[in-house]
CSV table of C-alpha atoms in Angstrom, one decimal:
chain,number,residue,atom,x,y,z
E,1,MET,CA,0.0,0.0,0.0
E,2,LEU,CA,2.9,2.3,0.8
E,3,GLY,CA,4.3,1.7,-2.7
E,4,LEU,CA,1.0,2.4,-4.3
E,5,LEU,CA,0.7,5.6,-2.3
E,6,VAL,CA,4.2,6.7,-3.5
E,7,ILE,CA,3.3,5.9,-7.1
E,8,ALA,CA,0.0,7.9,-6.8
E,9,ILE,CA,1.8,10.9,-5.3
E,10,ALA,CA,4.5,10.7,-8.0
E,11,ALA,CA,1.9,10.5,-10.7
E,12,TRP,CA,0.0,13.5,-9.2
E,13,LEU,CA,3.2,15.6,-9.0
E,14,LEU,CA,4.2,14.6,-12.6
E,15,SER,CA,0.8,15.6,-13.8
E,16,ARG,CA,0.7,18.9,-11.8
E,17,PHE,CA,4.1,20.1,-12.9
E,18,TRP,CA,3.8,18.9,-16.6
E,19,PRO,CA,4.7,22.0,-18.6
E,20,LEU,CA,2.2,23.9,-20.8
E,21,SER,CA,2.8,23.8,-24.5
E,22,ALA,CA,4.0,26.9,-26.4
E,23,ALA,CA,0.6,27.1,-28.2
E,24,GLN,CA,-1.2,27.1,-24.9
E,25,ARG,CA,1.0,29.8,-23.4
E,26,GLU,CA,0.4,31.9,-26.6
E,27,ASP,CA,-3.4,31.5,-26.3
E,28,VAL,CA,-3.3,32.7,-22.7
E,29,ARG,CA,-1.1,35.6,-23.7
E,30,LEU,CA,-3.4,36.7,-26.5
E,31,LEU,CA,-6.5,36.4,-24.3
E,32,GLU,CA,-5.0,38.3,-21.4
E,33,ALA,CA,-3.7,41.1,-23.7
E,34,ALA,CA,-7.1,42.8,-23.7
E,35,HIS,CA,-7.1,46.5,-24.5
E,36,ARG,CA,-9.9,49.0,-24.5
E,37,SER,CA,-10.8,50.9,-27.6
E,38,GLU,CA,-10.4,54.7,-27.7
E,39,GLY,CA,-13.1,57.3,-28.0
E,40,ARG,CA,-16.4,58.1,-26.4
E,41,ASN,CA,-17.8,55.2,-24.4
E,42,GLY,CA,-21.6,54.8,-24.8
E,43,PHE,CA,-22.1,52.1,-22.2
E,44,ALA,CA,-24.0,54.4,-19.8
E,45,LEU,CA,-26.6,55.1,-22.5
E,46,LEU,CA,-26.8,51.4,-23.5
E,47,TRP,CA,-27.1,50.4,-19.8
E,48,THR,CA,-30.0,52.8,-19.2
E,49,LEU,CA,-31.6,52.6,-22.6
E,50,PRO,CA,-35.1,51.6,-21.4
E,51,PHE,CA,-35.5,54.6,-19.2
E,52,ASP,CA,-37.1,57.9,-20.4
E,53,GLY,CA,-36.6,61.4,-19.1
E,54,LEU,CA,-32.9,61.3,-18.0
E,55,ASP,CA,-30.0,63.4,-19.2
E,56,LEU,CA,-26.6,61.9,-19.7
E,57,ALA,CA,-25.3,63.0,-16.3
E,58,GLN,CA,-28.2,61.1,-14.6
E,59,ARG,CA,-27.5,58.0,-16.7
E,60,GLU,CA,-23.8,58.0,-15.9
E,61,ALA,CA,-24.6,58.5,-12.2
E,62,ALA,CA,-27.0,55.5,-12.2
E,63,LEU,CA,-24.3,53.4,-13.9
E,64,ALA,CA,-21.8,54.5,-11.3
E,65,GLU,CA,-24.2,53.5,-8.5
E,66,ASP,CA,-24.8,50.1,-10.1
E,67,LEU,CA,-21.1,49.6,-10.5
E,68,GLN,CA,-20.4,50.5,-6.9
E,69,GLN,CA,-22.9,47.9,-5.7
E,70,TRP,CA,-21.3,45.3,-8.0
E,71,GLN,CA,-17.8,46.0,-6.7
E,72,THR,CA,-18.9,46.0,-3.1
E,73,ALA,CA,-21.1,42.9,-3.0
E,74,PRO,CA,-21.5,41.2,-6.4
E,75,ALA,CA,-23.5,38.3,-5.0
E,76,GLN,CA,-26.1,40.8,-3.7
E,77,ALA,CA,-26.0,43.2,-6.7
E,78,SER,CA,-29.1,43.2,-8.9
E,79,GLN,CA,-28.8,42.4,-12.6
E,80,ALA,CA,-31.0,45.4,-13.3
E,81,SER,CA,-30.2,49.1,-12.7
E,82,VAL,CA,-31.1,50.9,-9.5
E,83,LEU,CA,-33.1,53.1,-11.9
E,84,ALA,CA,-35.8,50.4,-12.0
E,85,ALA,CA,-36.8,51.3,-8.4
E,86,ARG,CA,-37.3,55.0,-9.2
E,87,HIS,CA,-38.2,55.1,-12.9
E,88,ALA,CA,-40.5,52.6,-14.6
E,89,PRO,CA,-38.8,51.3,-17.8
E,90,LEU,CA,-40.6,51.4,-21.1
E,91,ASN,CA,-43.0,48.5,-21.6
E,92,LEU,CA,-42.0,47.3,-25.0
E,93,ASP,CA,-44.7,45.5,-26.9
E,94,GLY,CA,-43.3,42.5,-28.9
E,95,ALA,CA,-46.0,43.4,-31.5
E,96,GLY,CA,-43.8,46.3,-32.5
E,97,ARG,CA,-40.8,44.2,-33.5
E,98,CYS,CA,-40.5,42.5,-36.9
E,99,ALA,CA,-40.4,38.7,-36.8
E,100,VAL,CA,-37.5,36.8,-38.2
E,101,GLY,CA,-38.2,34.9,-41.4
E,102,SER,CA,-38.6,35.0,-45.1
E,103,VAL,CA,-40.9,38.1,-45.0
E,104,GLY,CA,-38.8,41.3,-44.6
E,105,CYS,CA,-39.5,44.0,-42.0
E,106,LEU,CA,-40.7,46.5,-44.5
E,107,ALA,CA,-43.3,44.1,-45.9
E,108,GLN,CA,-44.5,43.1,-42.4
E,109,VAL,CA,-45.1,46.8,-41.5
E,110,ARG,CA,-46.7,47.5,-44.8
E,111,ASN,CA,-49.1,44.6,-44.2
E,112,ASP,CA,-50.2,45.9,-40.8
E,113,PRO,CA,-49.1,49.5,-40.2
E,114,GLN,CA,-51.7,50.2,-37.6
E,115,ARG,CA,-50.4,47.4,-35.3
E,116,PHE,CA,-46.9,48.8,-35.5
E,117,ALA,CA,-48.0,52.4,-35.0
E,118,GLU,CA,-49.9,51.4,-31.9
E,119,ALA,CA,-47.0,49.3,-30.6
E,120,HIS,CA,-44.6,52.3,-31.0
E,121,ALA,CA,-46.8,54.9,-29.4
E,122,GLY,CA,-44.9,56.7,-26.7
E,123,HIS,CA,-41.5,55.4,-27.9
E,124,ALA,CA,-40.2,58.6,-29.4
E,125,GLY,CA,-37.7,59.0,-26.6
E,126,LEU,CA,-36.4,55.5,-27.1
E,127,HIS,CA,-36.0,56.0,-30.8
E,128,GLU,CA,-34.1,59.2,-30.2
E,129,ARG,CA,-31.8,57.4,-27.9
E,130,LEU,CA,-31.2,54.6,-30.4
E,131,ALA,CA,-30.3,57.2,-33.0
E,132,ARG,CA,-27.7,58.7,-30.5
E,133,MET,CA,-26.0,55.4,-30.0
E,134,ALA,CA,-24.2,55.9,-33.3
E,135,ASP,CA,-22.5,59.0,-31.9
E,136,TYR,CA,-20.3,56.8,-29.6
E,137,ASP,CA,-17.1,55.0,-30.5
E,138,ARG,CA,-17.2,52.1,-28.1
E,139,PHE,CA,-19.4,50.2,-25.6
E,140,ASP,CA,-17.0,48.9,-23.0
E,141,SER,CA,-18.7,47.6,-19.8
E,142,PRO,CA,-17.1,48.8,-16.6
E,143,PHE,CA,-18.4,45.7,-14.8
E,144,ARG,CA,-15.6,43.1,-14.3
E,145,PRO,CA,-16.1,39.4,-13.7
E,146,SER,CA,-16.2,38.4,-10.0
E,147,GLY,CA,-16.1,34.8,-9.1
E,148,ASN,CA,-19.1,32.7,-10.2
E,149,GLU,CA,-21.5,35.6,-10.3
E,150,LEU,CA,-23.3,36.3,-13.5
E,151,LEU,CA,-21.9,39.5,-15.1
E,152,PRO,CA,-24.5,42.3,-15.3
E,153,LEU,CA,-25.6,42.8,-18.9
E,154,PRO,CA,-27.6,45.6,-20.5
E,155,ALA,CA,-31.2,45.0,-21.7
E,156,TYR,CA,-30.7,44.1,-25.4
E,157,THR,CA,-34.4,44.0,-26.5
E,158,PRO,CA,-34.7,47.8,-27.0
E,159,LEU,CA,-32.0,47.6,-29.6
E,160,LEU,CA,-34.3,45.8,-31.9
E,161,ASP,CA,-37.2,48.3,-31.5
E,162,GLY,CA,-35.9,50.8,-34.1
E,163,ALA,CA,-36.1,48.8,-37.4
E,164,SER,CA,-39.9,48.6,-37.6
E,165,ALA,CA,-40.2,52.3,-36.5
E,166,GLN,CA,-37.9,53.2,-39.4
E,167,ALA,CA,-40.0,51.1,-41.8
E,168,LEU,CA,-43.2,52.9,-40.5
E,169,ALA,CA,-41.6,56.3,-41.0
E,170,TYR,CA,-40.6,55.3,-44.5
E,171,LEU,CA,-44.2,54.2,-45.4
E,172,GLN,CA,-45.5,57.4,-44.0
E,173,GLY,CA,-43.3,59.3,-46.5
E,174,ASP,CA,-40.1,60.1,-44.6
E,175,VAL,CA,-37.9,58.2,-47.0
E,176,ALA,CA,-34.7,60.2,-46.2
E,177,GLY,CA,-35.2,60.1,-42.5
E,178,ALA,CA,-35.8,56.3,-42.5
E,179,VAL,CA,-32.8,55.6,-44.6
E,180,GLU,CA,-30.6,57.8,-42.5
E,181,GLY,CA,-31.9,56.2,-39.3
E,182,GLY,CA,-31.1,52.8,-40.8
E,183,CYS,CA,-27.6,53.9,-41.6
E,184,ARG,CA,-27.1,55.2,-38.1
E,185,SER,CA,-28.2,51.9,-36.7
E,186,VAL,CA,-25.8,50.0,-38.9
E,187,ARG,CA,-23.0,52.3,-37.7
E,188,PHE,CA,-23.8,51.7,-34.1
E,189,GLY,CA,-24.1,47.9,-34.7
E,190,ARG,CA,-20.7,47.8,-36.3
E,191,ARG,CA,-19.1,49.5,-33.4
E,192,MET,CA,-20.8,47.3,-30.9
E,193,MET,CA,-19.5,44.2,-32.8
E,194,ARG,CA,-16.0,45.5,-32.5
E,195,THR,CA,-15.9,47.0,-29.0
E,196,GLY,CA,-18.4,45.0,-26.9
E,197,SER,CA,-17.1,43.3,-23.8
E,198,THR,CA,-18.8,39.9,-24.3
E,199,LEU,CA,-19.8,37.6,-27.0
E,200,MET,CA,-23.4,38.6,-26.4
E,201,ASP,CA,-22.5,42.2,-27.1
E,202,SER,CA,-20.8,41.3,-30.4
E,203,MET,CA,-23.7,39.1,-31.5
E,204,MET,CA,-26.3,41.7,-30.7
E,205,GLY,CA,-24.2,44.3,-32.7
E,206,ALA,CA,-24.2,41.9,-35.6
E,207,ALA,CA,-27.9,41.3,-35.3
E,208,VAL,CA,-28.5,45.1,-35.4
E,209,VAL,CA,-26.4,45.4,-38.5
E,210,ARG,CA,-28.1,42.5,-40.4
E,211,THR,CA,-31.6,43.7,-39.5
E,212,HIS,CA,-31.0,47.2,-40.6
E,213,VAL,CA,-29.0,46.4,-43.7
E,214,ALA,CA,-31.9,44.1,-44.9
E,215,LEU,CA,-34.4,46.9,-44.2
E,216,LEU,CA,-32.2,49.4,-46.1
E,217,GLY,CA,-32.1,47.0,-49.1
E,218,ASP,CA,-35.9,46.7,-49.1
E,219,MET,CA,-36.3,50.5,-49.0
E,220,LEU,CA,-33.6,51.4,-51.5
E,221,VAL,CA,-34.8,48.9,-54.1
E,222,GLU,CA,-38.0,51.0,-54.3
E,223,GLN,CA,-36.1,54.2,-55.1
E,224,SER,CA,-34.6,55.2,-58.4
E,225,PRO,CA,-31.2,53.7,-59.0
E,226,ASP,CA,-29.6,57.2,-58.7
E,227,PHE,CA,-31.1,57.8,-55.3
E,228,VAL,CA,-28.6,59.8,-53.3
E,229,LEU,CA,-27.8,58.4,-49.9
E,230,PRO,CA,-27.5,60.7,-46.9
E,231,ALA,CA,-23.8,61.6,-46.3
E,232,SER,CA,-23.9,59.6,-43.0
E,233,CYS,CA,-24.6,56.4,-44.9
E,234,GLU,CA,-21.4,56.2,-46.9
E,235,ALA,CA,-19.1,55.3,-44.0
E,236,ALA,CA,-21.8,53.1,-42.4
E,237,LEU,CA,-22.2,50.9,-45.5
E,238,GLN,CA,-18.5,50.4,-46.4
E,239,PRO,CA,-17.4,46.8,-46.3
E,240,LEU,CA,-16.6,45.4,-42.8
E,241,LYS,CA,-12.9,45.0,-42.3
E,242,ALA,CA,-11.4,41.9,-40.7
E,243,ASP,CA,-10.9,43.6,-37.3
E,244,GLU,CA,-14.6,44.6,-37.3
E,245,GLN,CA,-15.6,41.0,-37.8
E,246,SER,CA,-13.2,39.7,-35.2
E,247,LEU,CA,-14.5,38.0,-32.1
E,248,CYS,CA,-11.1,38.4,-30.3
E,249,GLN,CA,-12.2,41.1,-27.9
E,250,ALA,CA,-15.5,39.3,-27.2
E,251,MET,CA,-13.5,36.1,-26.5
E,252,GLN,CA,-11.2,38.0,-24.2
E,253,GLY,CA,-14.2,38.9,-22.2
E,254,GLU,CA,-15.5,35.4,-22.1
E,255,PHE,CA,-12.0,34.2,-21.0
E,256,ALA,CA,-12.0,36.8,-18.2
E,257,MET,CA,-15.3,35.5,-16.9
E,258,ASN,CA,-14.0,31.9,-16.9
E,259,LYS,CA,-10.8,33.0,-15.3
E,260,ALA,CA,-12.6,34.7,-12.4
E,261,ALA,CA,-14.8,31.6,-11.9
E,262,ILE,CA,-11.7,29.2,-11.9
E,263,GLU,CA,-9.8,31.4,-9.4
E,264,ALA,CA,-12.9,31.6,-7.1
E,265,SER,CA,-13.0,27.8,-7.2
E,266,THR,CA,-9.4,27.3,-6.0
E,267,GLN,CA,-9.7,29.2,-2.7
E,268,THR,CA,-9.5,26.0,-0.6
E,269,ALA,CA,-6.7,23.5,-0.3
E,270,GLY,CA,-9.1,20.7,-1.1
E,271,SER,CA,-10.3,22.2,-4.3
E,272,ARG,CA,-6.7,22.9,-5.4
E,273,LEU,CA,-6.0,19.2,-5.2
E,274,LEU,CA,-8.6,18.6,-7.9
E,275,LEU,CA,-8.3,21.8,-9.9
E,276,ASP,CA,-5.1,23.3,-11.2
E,277,ARG,CA,-5.5,26.9,-12.0
E,278,ASP,CA,-2.8,27.3,-14.7
E,279,HIS,CA,-3.5,24.1,-16.5
E,280,THR,CA,-7.3,24.7,-16.5
E,281,LEU,CA,-6.9,28.3,-17.8
E,282,ALA,CA,-4.6,27.0,-20.5
E,283,ARG,CA,-7.2,24.4,-21.6
E,284,ILE,CA,-10.0,27.0,-21.6
E,285,ALA,CA,-7.7,29.4,-23.5
E,286,GLY,CA,-7.6,26.8,-26.3
E,287,ASN,CA,-11.4,27.1,-26.5
E,288,PHE,CA,-11.3,30.9,-27.1
E,289,GLY,CA,-7.8,31.7,-28.3
E,290,TRP,CA,-8.4,30.8,-31.9
E,291,ALA,CA,-10.3,34.0,-32.4
E,292,CYS,CA,-7.2,36.1,-31.6
E,293,ARG,CA,-4.7,34.1,-33.6
E,294,PRO,CA,-3.2,35.7,-36.8
E,295,ALA,CA,-4.9,32.8,-38.8
E,296,ALA,CA,-8.3,34.1,-37.7
E,297,ALA,CA,-7.6,37.6,-39.1
E,298,GLN,CA,-6.4,36.1,-42.4
E,299,ALA,CA,-9.6,33.9,-42.7
E,300,LEU,CA,-11.8,36.9,-42.0
E,301,ALA,CA,-10.0,39.0,-44.6
E,302,ALA,CA,-10.4,36.2,-47.2
E,303,ASP,CA,-14.0,35.3,-46.1
E,304,VAL,CA,-13.1,31.7,-45.6
E,305,PRO,CA,-14.5,29.6,-42.6
E,306,LEU,CA,-12.7,30.0,-39.4
E,307,THR,CA,-11.3,26.9,-37.7
E,308,ALA,CA,-12.2,26.9,-34.1
E,309,SER,CA,-10.2,24.7,-31.7
E,310,GLN,CA,-11.8,21.5,-30.5
E,311,PRO,CA,-11.9,20.9,-26.8
E,312,LEU,CA,-8.8,19.0,-25.5
E,313,GLY,CA,-9.3,15.4,-24.6
E,314,TRP,CA,-8.1,13.8,-21.4
E,315,ASP,CA,-4.3,13.9,-21.0
E,316,VAL,CA,-1.6,13.4,-18.4
E,317,ARG,CA,-2.2,16.8,-16.8
E,318,CYS,CA,-5.8,15.7,-15.9
E,319,MET,CA,-4.6,13.2,-13.3
E,320,ALA,CA,-4.0,16.2,-11.0
E,321,ASN,CA,-6.7,18.3,-12.5
E,322,PRO,CA,-9.8,16.2,-13.0
E,323,LEU,CA,-12.3,19.0,-12.2
E,324,GLY,CA,-10.5,21.5,-14.4
E,325,CYS,CA,-10.4,19.1,-17.3
E,326,THR,CA,-14.2,18.5,-16.9
E,327,LEU,CA,-15.0,22.2,-16.8
E,328,SER,CA,-12.8,23.1,-19.8
E,329,ALA,CA,-14.5,20.4,-21.8
E,330,ILE,CA,-17.9,21.9,-21.1
E,331,ALA,CA,-16.8,25.4,-21.9
E,332,GLY,CA,-15.8,25.1,-25.5
E,333,PRO,CA,-17.7,23.3,-28.3
E,334,HIS,CA,-20.2,25.9,-29.4
E,335,TYR,CA,-18.3,29.0,-30.5
E,336,ALA,CA,-17.5,28.4,-34.2
E,337,PRO,CA,-21.1,29.3,-35.4
E,338,TYR,CA,-20.7,32.8,-33.8
E,339,ALA,CA,-17.7,33.5,-36.1
E,340,ALA,CA,-19.8,32.4,-39.1
E,341,ARG,CA,-22.6,34.9,-38.0
E,342,SER,CA,-20.0,37.7,-37.9
E,343,GLN,CA,-18.9,36.7,-41.5
E,344,ASP,CA,-22.5,36.6,-42.7
E,345,THR,CA,-23.0,40.1,-41.3
E,346,ALA,CA,-20.1,41.3,-43.5
E,347,ALA,CA,-21.6,39.4,-46.4
E,348,MET,CA,-24.9,41.3,-46.0
E,349,ILE,CA,-23.2,44.7,-46.2
E,350,ARG,CA,-21.4,43.5,-49.4
E,351,LEU,CA,-24.8,42.4,-50.8
E,352,LEU,CA,-26.3,45.8,-50.2
E,353,GLY,CA,-23.3,47.4,-52.0
E,354,ALA,CA,-23.8,44.9,-54.9
E,355,GLN,CA,-27.5,45.8,-55.1
E,356,ARG,CA,-26.8,49.5,-55.3
E,357,TRP,CA,-24.1,49.0,-57.9
E,358,LEU,CA,-26.0,46.5,-60.1
E,359,ARG,CA,-29.1,48.8,-60.2
E,360,GLN,CA,-26.9,51.6,-61.7
E,361,GLN,CA,-25.5,49.4,-64.5
E,362,PRO,CA,-27.0,49.2,-68.0
E,363,GLY,CA,-28.1,45.9,-69.4
E,364,PRO,CA,-29.2,42.7,-67.6
E,365,PRO,CA,-27.9,42.2,-64.1
E,366,ALA,CA,-26.5,38.8,-65.1
E,367,ASP,CA,-24.1,40.5,-67.4
E,368,ALA,CA,-23.2,43.2,-65.0
E,369,LEU,CA,-22.6,40.8,-62.1
E,370,ALA,CA,-19.4,39.5,-63.8
E,371,ARG,CA,-18.0,43.1,-63.4
E,372,LEU,CA,-19.0,43.5,-59.8
E,373,PRO,CA,-16.2,45.5,-58.0
E,374,ALA,CA,-14.0,43.5,-55.7
E,375,GLN,CA,-15.2,45.4,-52.6
E,376,TRP,CA,-18.7,44.0,-53.0
E,377,ARG,CA,-17.7,40.3,-53.3
E,378,SER,CA,-15.3,37.8,-51.9
E,379,ASP,CA,-13.5,35.0,-53.8
E,380,ALA,CA,-14.9,32.5,-51.3
E,381,ARG,CA,-18.5,33.6,-51.8
E,382,THR,CA,-19.1,35.3,-55.2
E,383,PRO,CA,-22.7,36.7,-55.4
E,384,THR,CA,-25.0,35.0,-57.8
E,385,LEU,CA,-28.5,35.8,-59.1
E,386,SER,CA,-31.5,33.9,-57.8
E,387,ALA,CA,-33.3,31.6,-60.3
E,388,ASP,CA,-36.0,34.2,-61.0
E,389,GLY,CA,-33.4,37.0,-61.3
E,390,ARG,CA,-35.1,39.1,-58.6
E,391,TYR,CA,-32.3,38.8,-56.0
E,392,VAL,CA,-28.5,38.8,-55.6
E,393,GLN,CA,-27.5,36.3,-53.1
E,394,VAL,CA,-24.7,34.3,-51.4
E,395,LEU,CA,-24.8,31.1,-49.4
E,396,ARG,CA,-25.3,31.6,-45.7
E,397,ARG,CA,-22.4,30.4,-43.6
E,398,GLY,CA,-23.8,30.6,-40.1
E,399,PRO,CA,-26.8,28.6,-38.8
E,400,ALA,CA,-30.2,29.7,-40.3
E,401,ARG,CA,-32.9,30.7,-37.9
E,402,GLU,CA,-36.5,29.7,-38.2
E,403,SER,CA,-37.9,30.3,-41.8
E,404,GLU,CA,-34.6,31.4,-43.1
E,405,GLY,CA,-33.3,29.7,-46.2
E,406,PRO,CA,-29.8,28.7,-47.2
E,407,TYR,CA,-29.1,32.1,-48.9
E,408,GLN,CA,-28.7,35.6,-47.8
E,409,SER,CA,-30.1,37.9,-50.4
E,410,MET,CA,-30.9,41.4,-51.5
E,411,PRO,CA,-33.7,42.4,-53.9
E,412,LEU,CA,-32.9,43.8,-57.3
E,413,ARG,CA,-36.3,44.8,-58.4
E,414,VAL,CA,-39.9,45.3,-57.2
E,415,ASP,CA,-42.7,43.3,-58.7
């Protein structure tokens, strides 16, 4: 028995002190090298978006109070702002949001304008705040992960309230205002994709971009081909660069939350026998680090699928880290589709550019498509015409939602 005990201790020590690979150390370095973007931070407005009647100073004060509660006692801090006790947030009616599916937002509002008008009654303040979101450069959360507590997140639902309101304004005759509002929303969504603190931030930014780009395509196809876009649209509708599609900053935020939870779990001697901090963080870093590697930036620039790392299997390090190996296996298998959604967002912007360009060309779109400028296509996904010639389209790379087909498309003509 003494011999078996010596062997067990030796195996534990060998496992615990087994060195990390160079790739693991590099992933940890990339994920811990988080840096905040420069410029005006709009998180206070995002955090208090559902509340009417407040100036910016009051919103920043509310965020500061919420942050103080979080830093003092995160286990007791509310996931909602202290404002909720003093100001009733807007009651957003789901009937005012366009449904996801094959019927675009403009068509949905056109089919039932009264329903959308009633749902948006009293939302003028919210829509004004949504328009102001485009004036900010970044949306960094001041909340930092703390142990196993859920990180406070803003209410994202109000971000999706503006598209149908813009469609309604368009149908009521304010074409220029609706188009400009859509472009401002795209600009905000792009910045949230790039500067958000979590994967949820990035995905919500991408959803805002896709929703409003699709709406812009439906509105612009009904205008003359020489319709002049508002000046604010030109920058908003430029192709997404690789760093704007990157999930690196979002994954750094996800890694930070995992790191805080792991460190909170190793506070007792007993837990440290079953969970090795450094080995566990290295394994988790492999689940997230692919988004920050140079190969990811190259794939995004070329519009080719990103290769996400597969969770590591059981290895010699797991003898002294069984709990950490189990936790790291749970943390990683589901992230690759998010990168595909980011790439599909970039593809939607290119499709809108292709729509605008094709409608300005003489002759059949099929002939003009061969001359499509490089900025509106990628070698990996060259746009094609639909079988009926009514749409320009590319294959969807990310998972389709309910009622969505295999293609992302943009209309070329109105029947």
